[in-house]
């Protein structure tokens, strides 16, 4: 019996860890979490001692449950279908990757609820409402973006642990940016995309230098790479769902009806513009340029094109609910789509992998990392130009820190008209723009440092997946690839294998290939 338990602990670490974590989460929810006012039947406005009480007056904005509910549905579908197919299945199209993805997503939603609610407790309790659920999905999105950066270097157990550690840091950064600095980031381009991308890249940096591939992981990736049709279909499904539902993702956290609708409009046209320019520039740089060496046209890169159609939603995220005008949203999205194609086409990816030590970096950088940083700067510029003439009193909902002090005459007007606006810090437009930039910098610092520490923890031998009994001896090619990854990376594996005896040919890196 003892030997059996030891064998389970050694070979089924993920199973044991998942059960223990779920038990702990169940205990934490029992002690700390309860229904919020929107779902509590005893709350005045739903029912009182079994008697229904109708609340007069229309619901709007943040408390508009029907609108937020439907947007929550869209965001939740993005987590399980959009990000799943696009970021996970495109790298490993097998059943094990799908199971690991659902496991990580389910745990992230629960853990994200606790970590987000920890900073917003009421009388020591976390009250569940639609915003809590939305922010749990946002935390899950950050984890899935990080998974895209480390999918080729990690085992399921390592991704499981990474998600737990990342959500703690994500929630801390979100609290600092949204409550301490009071930055406006309605589409979470800084809190989700920038944080998730650079956290994952930092983890990849550590693992790529210090950890060899798992033979099972490598072999399954090689099998997946041969199924180009399945890869194309999975990325197409993921892109379609993300493209269709991204306006809800950017608008669901807006604080008023006007802000929500403005976020939907701006994201709608930014995505459309990025799709058109991505198609045009993709056709130009991948099809029209002819290789000088063999007079051969370059093949159209479908994955790069699909990713570039989505950057319009990322780059508009921070300023989605701001007054940037429709033409401004189209310009921002168009430039983002074209820029993403150029980054993917003309970046020296192999040199980055060899010198910096990151695997598959540009796929995450061009879709989430760089567009998220651009979104932060765009948000700061638009914040600096925001005036009361353009926004009216909704300026104080858009930027709560710019709301007047409680003792000012301006706030007396707000109270007179019952505008449901809280007193703020009376910031100027330039001060608000400065806090937007500071939030972006702090997000980068926490993501990179947290990723480096997390990668170091994941490098411990305990979190490496053991080989299965029927595959205890890795093949010769995998061992050679492992050694190359841990070396100075000055050699390339050109080819190739036969079914019986693998043959490895090592040559110096070529300066350029076509």
Protein backbone atom coordinates (compact mmCIF):
# COMPACT_ATOMS: atom_id res chain seq x y z
CA UNK A 1 0.00 0.00 0.00
CA UNK A 2 2.81 2.36 0.90
CA UNK A 3 4.63 1.61 -2.35
CA UNK A 4 1.45 2.25 -4.30
CA UNK A 5 1.00 5.66 -2.64
CA UNK A 6 4.61 6.58 -3.34
CA UNK A 7 4.19 5.58 -7.00
CA UNK A 8 1.05 7.70 -7.31
CA UNK A 9 2.80 10.70 -5.75
CA UNK A 10 5.75 10.25 -8.10
CA UNK A 11 3.93 9.65 -11.38
CA UNK A 12 0.61 11.43 -10.78
CA UNK A 13 1.75 14.70 -9.25
CA UNK A 14 -0.73 16.72 -11.30
CA UNK A 15 -3.64 14.55 -10.16
CA UNK A 16 -2.68 14.85 -6.49
CA UNK A 17 -2.04 18.60 -6.71
CA UNK A 18 -5.35 19.22 -8.53
CA UNK A 19 -7.35 17.34 -5.88
CA UNK A 20 -5.61 19.11 -2.99
CA UNK A 21 -6.03 22.55 -4.56
CA UNK A 22 -9.73 21.93 -5.28
CA UNK A 23 -10.31 20.84 -1.68
CA UNK A 24 -8.58 23.97 -0.38
CA UNK A 25 -10.57 26.16 -2.77
CA UNK A 26 -13.81 24.56 -1.57
CA UNK A 27 -12.92 25.30 2.05
CA UNK A 28 -11.97 28.89 1.19
CA UNK A 29 -15.23 29.51 -0.67
CA UNK A 30 -17.20 28.09 2.26
CA UNK A 31 -15.54 30.43 4.74
CA UNK A 32 -15.00 33.61 2.73
CA UNK A 33 -17.46 33.86 -0.18
CA UNK A 34 -21.15 34.69 -0.18
CA UNK A 35 -23.78 35.96 -2.61
CA UNK A 36 -23.75 39.64 -3.49
CA UNK A 37 -26.78 41.92 -3.53
CA UNK A 38 -27.61 41.01 -7.13
CA UNK A 39 -28.01 37.33 -6.24
CA UNK A 40 -29.07 37.50 -2.58
CA UNK A 41 -32.77 36.75 -2.23
CA UNK A 42 -32.99 38.53 1.15
CA UNK A 43 -31.70 41.80 -0.27
CA UNK A 44 -34.21 44.66 -0.49
CA UNK A 45 -34.77 44.95 -4.21
CA UNK A 46 -35.08 41.22 -4.84
CA UNK A 47 -37.31 39.97 -2.04
CA UNK A 48 -37.84 40.51 1.68
CA UNK A 49 -39.02 37.52 3.73
CA UNK A 50 -40.50 35.91 0.65
CA UNK A 51 -42.34 39.02 -0.56
CA UNK A 52 -41.05 40.43 -3.84
CA UNK A 53 -40.19 44.11 -3.73
CA UNK A 54 -40.04 45.97 -7.03
CA UNK A 55 -37.28 48.59 -7.25
CA UNK A 56 -38.45 51.68 -9.10
CA UNK A 57 -36.36 53.36 -11.71
CA UNK A 58 -34.35 51.93 -14.61
CA UNK A 59 -31.07 50.17 -14.01
CA UNK A 60 -28.13 51.47 -15.95
CA UNK A 61 -24.39 51.18 -16.36
CA UNK A 62 -22.45 49.09 -13.92
CA UNK A 63 -25.58 47.82 -12.13
CA UNK A 64 -27.40 46.89 -15.33
CA UNK A 65 -27.56 43.17 -14.80
CA UNK A 66 -29.04 42.14 -18.17
CA UNK A 67 -26.37 43.92 -20.24
CA UNK A 68 -23.53 42.76 -18.00
CA UNK A 69 -24.91 39.22 -17.97
CA UNK A 70 -24.89 38.90 -21.74
CA UNK A 71 -21.41 40.41 -21.92
CA UNK A 72 -20.27 37.95 -19.28
CA UNK A 73 -21.51 35.14 -21.52
CA UNK A 74 -19.43 36.49 -24.39
CA UNK A 75 -16.30 36.83 -22.25
CA UNK A 76 -16.75 33.33 -20.83
CA UNK A 77 -17.05 31.85 -24.33
CA UNK A 78 -13.83 33.65 -25.25
CA UNK A 79 -12.02 31.90 -22.39
CA UNK A 80 -13.15 28.38 -23.23
CA UNK A 81 -13.31 28.50 -27.02
CA UNK A 82 -11.47 31.57 -28.31
CA UNK A 83 -8.30 31.54 -26.25
CA UNK A 84 -8.38 27.76 -25.98
CA UNK A 85 -8.21 27.02 -29.67
CA UNK A 86 -6.00 29.94 -30.58
CA UNK A 87 -3.35 29.71 -27.85
CA UNK A 88 -3.28 26.04 -26.83
CA UNK A 89 -4.54 23.75 -29.57
CA UNK A 90 -2.58 25.54 -32.28
CA UNK A 91 0.59 24.42 -30.49
CA UNK A 92 -0.39 20.89 -29.46
CA UNK A 93 -3.46 19.49 -31.16
CA UNK A 94 -3.96 16.44 -28.95
CA UNK A 95 -6.40 15.31 -26.28
CA UNK A 96 -3.92 15.75 -23.43
CA UNK A 97 -3.45 19.44 -24.21
CA UNK A 98 -7.24 19.94 -24.25
CA UNK A 99 -7.64 18.25 -20.86
CA UNK A 100 -4.77 20.28 -19.36
CA UNK A 101 -6.25 23.47 -20.79
CA UNK A 102 -9.67 22.89 -19.24
CA UNK A 103 -8.08 21.98 -15.92
CA UNK A 104 -6.01 25.16 -15.80
CA UNK A 105 -8.97 27.30 -16.90
CA UNK A 106 -11.33 25.84 -14.28
CA UNK A 107 -8.82 26.29 -11.45
CA UNK A 108 -7.93 29.81 -12.62
CA UNK A 109 -11.56 30.93 -12.50
CA UNK A 110 -11.96 29.82 -8.89
CA UNK A 111 -8.57 31.05 -7.70
CA UNK A 112 -9.05 34.32 -9.59
CA UNK A 113 -12.34 34.91 -7.77
CA UNK A 114 -10.64 34.57 -4.40
CA UNK A 115 -7.57 36.66 -5.25
CA UNK A 116 -9.61 39.47 -6.84
CA UNK A 117 -12.11 39.48 -3.98
CA UNK A 118 -9.36 39.49 -1.33
CA UNK A 119 -8.64 43.16 -2.14
CA UNK A 120 -12.36 44.06 -2.14
CA UNK A 121 -13.83 42.34 0.90
CA UNK A 122 -16.90 43.66 2.73
CA UNK A 123 -16.95 42.87 6.44
CA UNK A 124 -14.38 40.16 5.85
CA UNK A 125 -16.43 38.47 3.11
CA UNK A 126 -16.08 38.31 -0.67
CA UNK A 127 -19.43 39.23 -2.22
CA UNK A 128 -20.04 37.67 -5.63
CA UNK A 129 -21.50 39.86 -8.35
CA UNK A 130 -21.19 40.06 -12.09
CA UNK A 131 -18.00 42.14 -11.86
CA UNK A 132 -16.35 39.48 -9.70
CA UNK A 133 -17.10 36.84 -12.33
CA UNK A 134 -15.84 39.07 -15.13
CA UNK A 135 -12.58 39.78 -13.35
CA UNK A 136 -12.09 36.06 -12.69
CA UNK A 137 -12.33 35.56 -16.45
CA UNK A 138 -9.84 38.38 -16.99
CA UNK A 139 -7.38 36.67 -14.63
CA UNK A 140 -7.89 33.45 -16.58
CA UNK A 141 -7.18 35.32 -19.83
CA UNK A 142 -3.84 36.55 -18.47
CA UNK A 143 -2.91 32.96 -17.57
CA UNK A 144 -3.84 31.67 -21.04
CA UNK A 145 -1.73 34.36 -22.72
CA UNK A 146 1.22 33.28 -20.58
CA UNK A 147 0.54 29.67 -21.53
CA UNK A 148 1.06 30.60 -25.17
CA UNK A 149 4.60 31.72 -24.35
CA UNK A 150 5.58 28.61 -22.37
CA UNK A 151 3.44 25.86 -23.97
CA UNK A 152 6.42 24.25 -25.71
CA UNK A 153 8.63 24.29 -22.62
CA UNK A 154 6.39 23.16 -19.78
CA UNK A 155 4.58 20.10 -18.52
CA UNK A 156 0.92 20.23 -17.41
CA UNK A 157 2.01 20.27 -13.78
CA UNK A 158 4.26 23.29 -14.39
CA UNK A 159 1.46 25.18 -16.16
CA UNK A 160 -0.89 24.30 -13.29
CA UNK A 161 1.50 25.77 -10.71
CA UNK A 162 2.29 28.77 -12.92
CA UNK A 163 -1.41 29.66 -13.10
CA UNK A 164 -1.72 29.69 -9.30
CA UNK A 165 1.32 31.92 -8.83
CA UNK A 166 0.49 34.24 -11.72
CA UNK A 167 -3.05 34.98 -10.54
CA UNK A 168 -1.72 36.14 -7.16
CA UNK A 169 0.59 38.62 -8.88
CA UNK A 170 -2.06 39.57 -11.44
CA UNK A 171 -4.60 40.43 -8.73
CA UNK A 172 -2.01 42.44 -6.81
CA UNK A 173 -1.09 44.42 -9.91
CA UNK A 174 -4.75 44.97 -10.77
CA UNK A 175 -5.39 46.33 -7.27
CA UNK A 176 -2.40 48.68 -7.51
CA UNK A 177 -3.37 49.98 -10.95
CA UNK A 178 -7.14 50.25 -10.59
CA UNK A 179 -7.55 51.23 -6.93
CA UNK A 180 -4.26 52.81 -5.82
CA UNK A 181 -3.30 54.64 -9.05
CA UNK A 182 -6.93 54.73 -10.31
CA UNK A 183 -5.86 54.22 -13.90
CA UNK A 184 -8.48 53.72 -16.59
CA UNK A 185 -8.05 50.43 -18.49
CA UNK A 186 -11.52 49.25 -19.45
CA UNK A 187 -10.32 46.61 -21.92
CA UNK A 188 -7.51 45.46 -19.60
CA UNK A 189 -4.85 45.85 -22.27
CA UNK A 190 -2.34 46.68 -19.55
CA UNK A 191 -3.66 44.46 -16.75
CA UNK A 192 -4.31 41.37 -18.91
CA UNK A 193 -2.39 41.51 -22.19
CA UNK A 194 0.81 43.25 -21.09
CA UNK A 195 0.97 41.39 -17.80
CA UNK A 196 0.16 37.98 -19.30
CA UNK A 197 2.56 38.37 -22.23
CA UNK A 198 5.64 39.54 -20.34
CA UNK A 199 5.02 37.25 -17.37
CA UNK A 200 4.95 34.29 -19.77
CA UNK A 201 8.02 35.50 -21.66
CA UNK A 202 9.94 35.88 -18.41
CA UNK A 203 9.01 32.32 -17.41
CA UNK A 204 10.01 31.13 -20.88
CA UNK A 205 13.36 32.92 -20.52
CA UNK A 206 14.19 30.92 -17.38
CA UNK A 207 12.88 27.57 -18.58
CA UNK A 208 14.50 27.83 -22.00
CA UNK A 209 17.91 28.28 -20.42
CA UNK A 210 17.61 25.84 -17.54
CA UNK A 211 15.16 23.07 -18.44
CA UNK A 212 15.23 20.52 -21.25
CA UNK A 213 12.15 19.32 -23.05
CA UNK A 214 10.10 16.47 -21.70
CA UNK A 215 10.31 13.63 -24.24
CA UNK A 216 6.57 13.07 -24.14
CA UNK A 217 5.94 16.79 -24.70
CA UNK A 218 8.38 16.96 -27.58
CA UNK A 219 7.08 13.88 -29.33
CA UNK A 220 3.46 15.03 -29.06
CA UNK A 221 4.43 18.44 -30.42
CA UNK A 222 6.12 16.81 -33.40
CA UNK A 223 3.01 14.77 -34.10
CA UNK A 224 0.86 17.87 -33.82
CA UNK A 225 3.04 19.80 -36.23
CA UNK A 226 2.28 17.27 -38.96
CA UNK A 227 -1.45 17.98 -38.76
CA UNK A 228 -1.45 21.30 -40.57
CA UNK A 229 -5.16 21.07 -41.40
CA UNK A 230 -6.10 20.56 -37.76
CA UNK A 231 -3.84 23.42 -36.73
CA UNK A 232 -5.36 25.76 -39.29
CA UNK A 233 -8.92 24.84 -38.29
CA UNK A 234 -8.22 25.28 -34.59
CA UNK A 235 -6.65 28.71 -35.05
CA UNK A 236 -9.47 29.73 -37.40
CA UNK A 237 -12.11 28.76 -34.82
CA UNK A 238 -10.24 30.60 -32.06
CA UNK A 239 -9.76 33.71 -34.18
CA UNK A 240 -13.43 33.77 -35.23
CA UNK A 241 -14.75 33.60 -31.66
CA UNK A 242 -12.26 36.16 -30.37
CA UNK A 243 -12.98 38.55 -33.24
CA UNK A 244 -16.76 38.30 -32.79
CA UNK A 245 -16.80 38.64 -29.00
CA UNK A 246 -13.97 41.11 -28.39
CA UNK A 247 -16.30 44.17 -28.24
CA UNK A 248 -17.98 42.61 -25.19
CA UNK A 249 -14.58 41.92 -23.62
CA UNK A 250 -13.60 45.60 -23.91
CA UNK A 251 -17.02 46.98 -22.91
CA UNK A 252 -18.12 44.75 -20.04
CA UNK A 253 -16.25 46.74 -17.36
CA UNK A 254 -17.41 50.19 -18.52
CA UNK A 255 -19.22 52.13 -15.79
CA UNK A 256 -22.12 53.65 -17.70
CA UNK A 257 -24.42 52.96 -20.63
CA UNK A 258 -22.74 55.60 -22.80
CA UNK A 259 -19.28 54.28 -21.92
CA UNK A 260 -20.30 50.68 -22.68
CA UNK A 261 -21.76 51.56 -26.05
CA UNK A 262 -18.75 53.74 -26.91
CA UNK A 263 -16.39 50.86 -26.07
CA UNK A 264 -18.37 48.54 -28.32
CA UNK A 265 -18.30 51.01 -31.23
CA UNK A 266 -14.58 51.78 -30.93
CA UNK A 267 -13.59 48.11 -30.65
CA UNK A 268 -15.91 47.17 -33.51
CA UNK A 269 -14.28 49.54 -35.98
CA UNK A 270 -10.75 49.08 -34.69
CA UNK A 271 -10.99 45.33 -35.26
CA UNK A 272 -12.46 45.88 -38.73
CA UNK A 273 -9.63 48.23 -39.71
CA UNK A 274 -6.93 45.90 -38.35
CA UNK A 275 -8.42 43.00 -40.32
CA UNK A 276 -8.33 44.92 -43.62
CA UNK A 277 -4.79 46.27 -43.19
CA UNK A 278 -3.53 42.88 -41.95
CA UNK A 279 -4.86 41.22 -45.09
CA UNK A 280 -3.38 43.86 -47.38
CA UNK A 281 0.05 43.91 -45.74
CA UNK A 282 0.13 40.09 -45.43
CA UNK A 283 -0.48 39.76 -49.15
CA UNK A 284 2.28 42.27 -49.80
CA UNK A 285 5.08 40.94 -47.62
CA UNK A 286 4.34 37.20 -47.87
CA UNK A 287 3.16 36.83 -51.47
CA UNK A 288 4.44 39.73 -53.53
CA UNK A 289 8.07 39.76 -52.44
CA UNK A 290 10.11 37.34 -54.55
CA UNK A 291 13.13 35.58 -53.11
CA UNK A 292 16.29 36.70 -54.89
CA UNK A 293 18.06 33.34 -54.45
CA UNK A 294 15.63 30.95 -56.13
CA UNK A 295 13.01 33.30 -57.64
CA UNK A 296 10.35 31.72 -55.42
CA UNK A 297 7.31 33.47 -53.94
CA UNK A 298 6.88 33.31 -50.22
CA UNK A 299 3.89 31.34 -48.91
CA UNK A 300 1.03 33.18 -47.21
CA UNK A 301 1.36 32.80 -43.43
CA UNK A 302 -2.20 32.16 -42.25
CA UNK A 303 -1.38 32.01 -38.52
CA UNK A 304 0.36 35.40 -38.62
CA UNK A 305 -2.56 36.88 -40.53
CA UNK A 306 -5.13 35.50 -38.08
CA UNK A 307 -3.23 36.88 -35.10
CA UNK A 308 -2.81 40.28 -36.73
CA UNK A 309 -6.55 40.64 -37.28
CA UNK A 310 -6.98 40.64 -33.49
CA UNK A 311 -4.46 43.30 -32.48
CA UNK A 312 -7.04 46.02 -33.12
CA UNK A 313 -8.97 44.78 -30.11
CA UNK A 314 -5.86 44.82 -27.91
CA UNK A 315 -4.47 48.19 -28.94
CA UNK A 316 -7.82 49.95 -28.44
CA UNK A 317 -8.53 48.26 -25.11
CA UNK A 318 -7.29 50.91 -22.66
CA UNK A 319 -9.01 53.77 -24.46
CA UNK A 320 -12.04 51.83 -25.75
CA UNK A 321 -14.57 53.78 -23.65
CA UNK A 322 -12.88 57.15 -24.16
CA UNK A 323 -13.81 59.86 -26.67
CA UNK A 324 -11.35 58.95 -29.42
CA UNK A 325 -13.89 59.30 -32.26
CA UNK A 326 -14.67 56.58 -34.79
CA UNK A 327 -11.98 57.70 -37.22
CA UNK A 328 -9.46 57.57 -34.39
CA UNK A 329 -10.41 53.98 -33.59
CA UNK A 330 -10.03 53.02 -37.26
CA UNK A 331 -6.62 54.66 -37.53
CA UNK A 332 -5.39 52.96 -34.35
CA UNK A 333 -6.68 49.55 -35.48
CA UNK A 334 -5.35 49.92 -39.02
CA UNK A 335 -1.85 50.85 -37.91
CA UNK A 336 -1.87 48.03 -35.36
CA UNK A 337 -2.81 45.40 -37.95
CA UNK A 338 -0.11 46.52 -40.38
CA UNK A 339 2.50 46.85 -37.65
CA UNK A 340 1.84 43.33 -36.37
CA UNK A 341 2.48 41.85 -39.81
CA UNK A 342 5.75 43.74 -40.21
CA UNK A 343 6.92 42.69 -36.75
CA UNK A 344 6.28 39.03 -37.53
CA UNK A 345 7.77 39.20 -41.02
CA UNK A 346 10.91 41.22 -40.50
CA UNK A 347 11.85 40.29 -36.94
CA UNK A 348 14.98 38.19 -36.59
CA UNK A 349 13.22 35.51 -34.57
CA UNK A 350 16.07 33.00 -34.59
CA UNK A 351 18.55 35.59 -33.37
CA UNK A 352 16.18 36.57 -30.55
CA UNK A 353 15.80 32.94 -29.51
CA UNK A 354 19.56 32.39 -29.56
CA UNK A 355 20.72 35.62 -27.90
CA UNK A 356 17.93 36.41 -25.45
CA UNK A 357 16.96 32.81 -24.78
CA UNK A 358 13.18 32.76 -25.34
CA UNK A 359 11.16 30.25 -27.31
CA UNK A 360 8.41 31.36 -29.73
CA UNK A 361 8.60 34.92 -28.40
CA UNK A 362 7.26 36.90 -31.33
CA UNK A 363 3.87 35.17 -31.46
CA UNK A 364 3.04 36.54 -28.01
CA UNK A 365 4.89 39.84 -28.37
CA UNK A 366 3.20 40.83 -31.64
CA UNK A 367 -0.32 39.87 -30.53
CA UNK A 368 -0.31 40.88 -26.86
CA UNK A 369 2.97 42.40 -25.66
CA UNK A 370 3.67 45.29 -28.04
CA UNK A 371 -0.03 46.11 -28.76
CA UNK A 372 -0.68 46.19 -25.00
CA UNK A 373 2.14 48.68 -24.47
CA UNK A 374 0.88 50.79 -27.38
CA UNK A 375 -2.61 50.66 -25.85
CA UNK A 376 -1.21 52.00 -22.58
CA UNK A 377 0.40 54.97 -24.33
CA UNK A 378 -2.72 55.64 -26.40
CA UNK A 379 -4.77 55.64 -23.20
CA UNK A 380 -2.36 58.11 -21.61
CA UNK A 381 -2.52 60.46 -24.63
CA UNK A 382 -6.32 60.38 -24.75
CA UNK A 383 -6.47 60.89 -20.97
CA UNK A 384 -4.31 63.99 -21.28
CA UNK A 385 -6.70 65.41 -23.89
CA UNK A 386 -9.91 64.64 -21.95
CA UNK A 387 -11.90 67.73 -21.00
CA UNK A 388 -15.22 68.33 -19.30
CA UNK A 389 -16.51 70.00 -22.46
CA UNK A 390 -16.22 66.68 -24.28
CA UNK A 391 -17.38 64.35 -21.51
CA UNK A 392 -19.61 66.44 -19.29
CA UNK A 393 -20.11 65.02 -15.81
CA UNK A 394 -19.35 61.54 -17.18
CA UNK A 395 -15.69 62.62 -17.10
CA UNK A 396 -15.75 61.75 -13.41
CA UNK A 397 -17.06 58.25 -14.11
CA UNK A 398 -14.44 57.80 -16.80
CA UNK A 399 -11.59 58.96 -14.54
CA UNK A 400 -12.72 58.67 -10.88
CA UNK A 401 -9.56 60.34 -9.58
CA UNK A 402 -10.43 63.50 -11.53
CA UNK A 403 -13.69 63.85 -9.61
CA UNK A 404 -13.73 66.96 -7.35
CA UNK A 405 -13.09 66.84 -3.64
CA UNK A 406 -15.96 66.25 -1.26
CA UNK A 407 -15.87 69.82 0.04
CA UNK A 408 -15.81 71.56 -3.36
CA UNK A 409 -18.66 73.43 -5.01
CA UNK A 410 -18.36 71.22 -8.09
CA UNK A 411 -19.14 68.16 -6.03
CA UNK A 412 -22.15 69.96 -4.57
CA UNK A 413 -23.57 70.15 -8.11
CA UNK A 414 -22.98 66.44 -8.53
CA UNK A 415 -24.88 65.76 -5.32
CA UNK A 416 -27.68 68.11 -6.34
CA UNK A 417 -28.27 66.27 -9.62
CA UNK A 418 -27.81 62.87 -7.87
CA UNK A 419 -25.33 61.65 -10.50
CA UNK A 420 -24.06 58.71 -8.42
CA UNK A 421 -20.45 59.92 -8.61
CA UNK A 422 -18.08 59.55 -5.66
CA UNK A 423 -15.63 62.27 -4.60
CA UNK A 424 -12.15 61.94 -6.05
CA UNK A 425 -8.71 63.52 -5.85
CA UNK A 426 -9.28 66.43 -8.28
CA UNK A 427 -6.48 65.36 -10.61
CA UNK A 428 -5.69 67.33 -13.72
CA UNK A 429 -5.66 65.74 -17.16
CA UNK A 430 -1.86 65.64 -17.27
CA UNK A 431 -1.68 64.07 -13.82
CA UNK A 432 -4.11 61.37 -14.90
CA UNK A 433 -1.99 60.70 -18.00
CA UNK A 434 1.09 60.40 -15.80
CA UNK A 435 -0.63 57.80 -13.61
CA UNK A 436 -1.60 55.88 -16.74
CA UNK A 437 2.09 55.63 -17.71
CA UNK A 438 3.13 54.72 -14.17
CA UNK A 439 0.55 51.91 -14.16
CA UNK A 440 2.00 50.54 -17.40
CA UNK A 441 5.55 50.62 -16.01
CA UNK A 442 4.54 48.97 -12.73
CA UNK A 443 2.68 46.27 -14.66
CA UNK A 444 5.80 45.50 -16.70
CA UNK A 445 8.02 45.39 -13.61
CA UNK A 446 5.72 43.08 -11.64
CA UNK A 447 5.17 40.82 -14.66
CA UNK A 448 8.86 40.44 -15.52
CA UNK A 449 10.15 40.00 -11.97
CA UNK A 450 7.27 37.70 -11.07
CA UNK A 451 7.84 35.66 -14.22
CA UNK A 452 11.54 35.23 -13.49
CA UNK A 453 10.82 34.04 -9.94
CA UNK A 454 8.05 31.72 -11.12
CA UNK A 455 10.28 30.26 -13.82
CA UNK A 456 12.95 29.54 -11.22
CA UNK A 457 10.39 27.70 -9.08
CA UNK A 458 9.13 25.71 -12.07
CA UNK A 459 12.70 24.63 -12.84
CA UNK A 460 12.84 22.56 -9.65
CA UNK A 461 13.04 18.83 -10.31
CA UNK A 462 9.80 18.11 -8.42
CA UNK A 463 7.69 19.88 -11.04
CA UNK A 464 9.14 18.05 -14.05
CA UNK A 465 6.87 15.39 -15.50
CA UNK A 466 8.35 11.86 -15.30
CA UNK A 467 8.44 9.71 -18.42
CA UNK A 468 5.72 7.13 -18.74
CA UNK A 469 6.64 3.48 -18.24
CA UNK A 470 6.02 2.60 -21.86
CA UNK A 471 8.17 5.51 -22.96
CA UNK A 472 10.86 5.58 -20.32
CA UNK A 473 13.70 5.95 -22.82
CA UNK A 474 13.53 9.15 -24.88
CA UNK A 475 14.55 8.84 -28.48
CA UNK A 476 18.00 9.87 -29.61
CA UNK A 477 16.85 12.92 -31.55
CA UNK A 478 15.01 14.32 -28.51
CA UNK A 479 18.11 13.97 -26.35
CA UNK A 480 20.21 15.80 -28.93
CA UNK A 481 17.62 18.59 -29.17
CA UNK A 482 17.63 18.87 -25.37
CA UNK A 483 21.40 19.26 -25.33
CA UNK A 484 21.25 21.87 -28.07
CA UNK A 485 18.67 23.89 -26.15
CA UNK A 486 20.93 23.92 -23.11
CA UNK A 487 24.07 24.75 -25.08
CA UNK A 488 25.14 28.07 -26.54
CA UNK A 489 22.63 27.49 -29.36
CA UNK A 490 25.13 28.00 -32.16
CA UNK A 491 24.06 24.88 -34.05
CA UNK A 492 20.83 23.88 -35.75
CA UNK A 493 19.22 20.49 -36.23
CA UNK A 494 18.56 20.36 -39.94
CA UNK A 495 16.99 16.98 -40.31
CA UNK A 496 16.13 14.16 -40.02
CA UNK A 497 14.83 10.89 -38.82
CA UNK A 498 13.97 7.50 -40.14
CA UNK A 499 11.54 5.16 -38.48
CA UNK A 500 14.30 3.00 -37.02
CA UNK A 501 17.54 4.95 -36.70
CA UNK A 502 17.42 8.70 -36.14
CA UNK A 503 20.05 10.65 -38.03
CA UNK A 504 21.08 14.09 -36.83
CA UNK A 505 22.91 16.52 -39.07
CA UNK A 506 24.48 19.54 -37.37
CA UNK A 507 25.53 22.61 -39.30
CA UNK A 508 26.39 26.20 -38.55
CA UNK A 509 23.55 28.70 -38.50
CA UNK A 510 22.80 30.27 -41.82
CA UNK A 511 22.90 34.03 -41.96
CA UNK A 512 19.65 34.23 -43.86
CA UNK A 513 17.12 31.86 -45.30
CA UNK A 514 14.31 32.33 -47.72
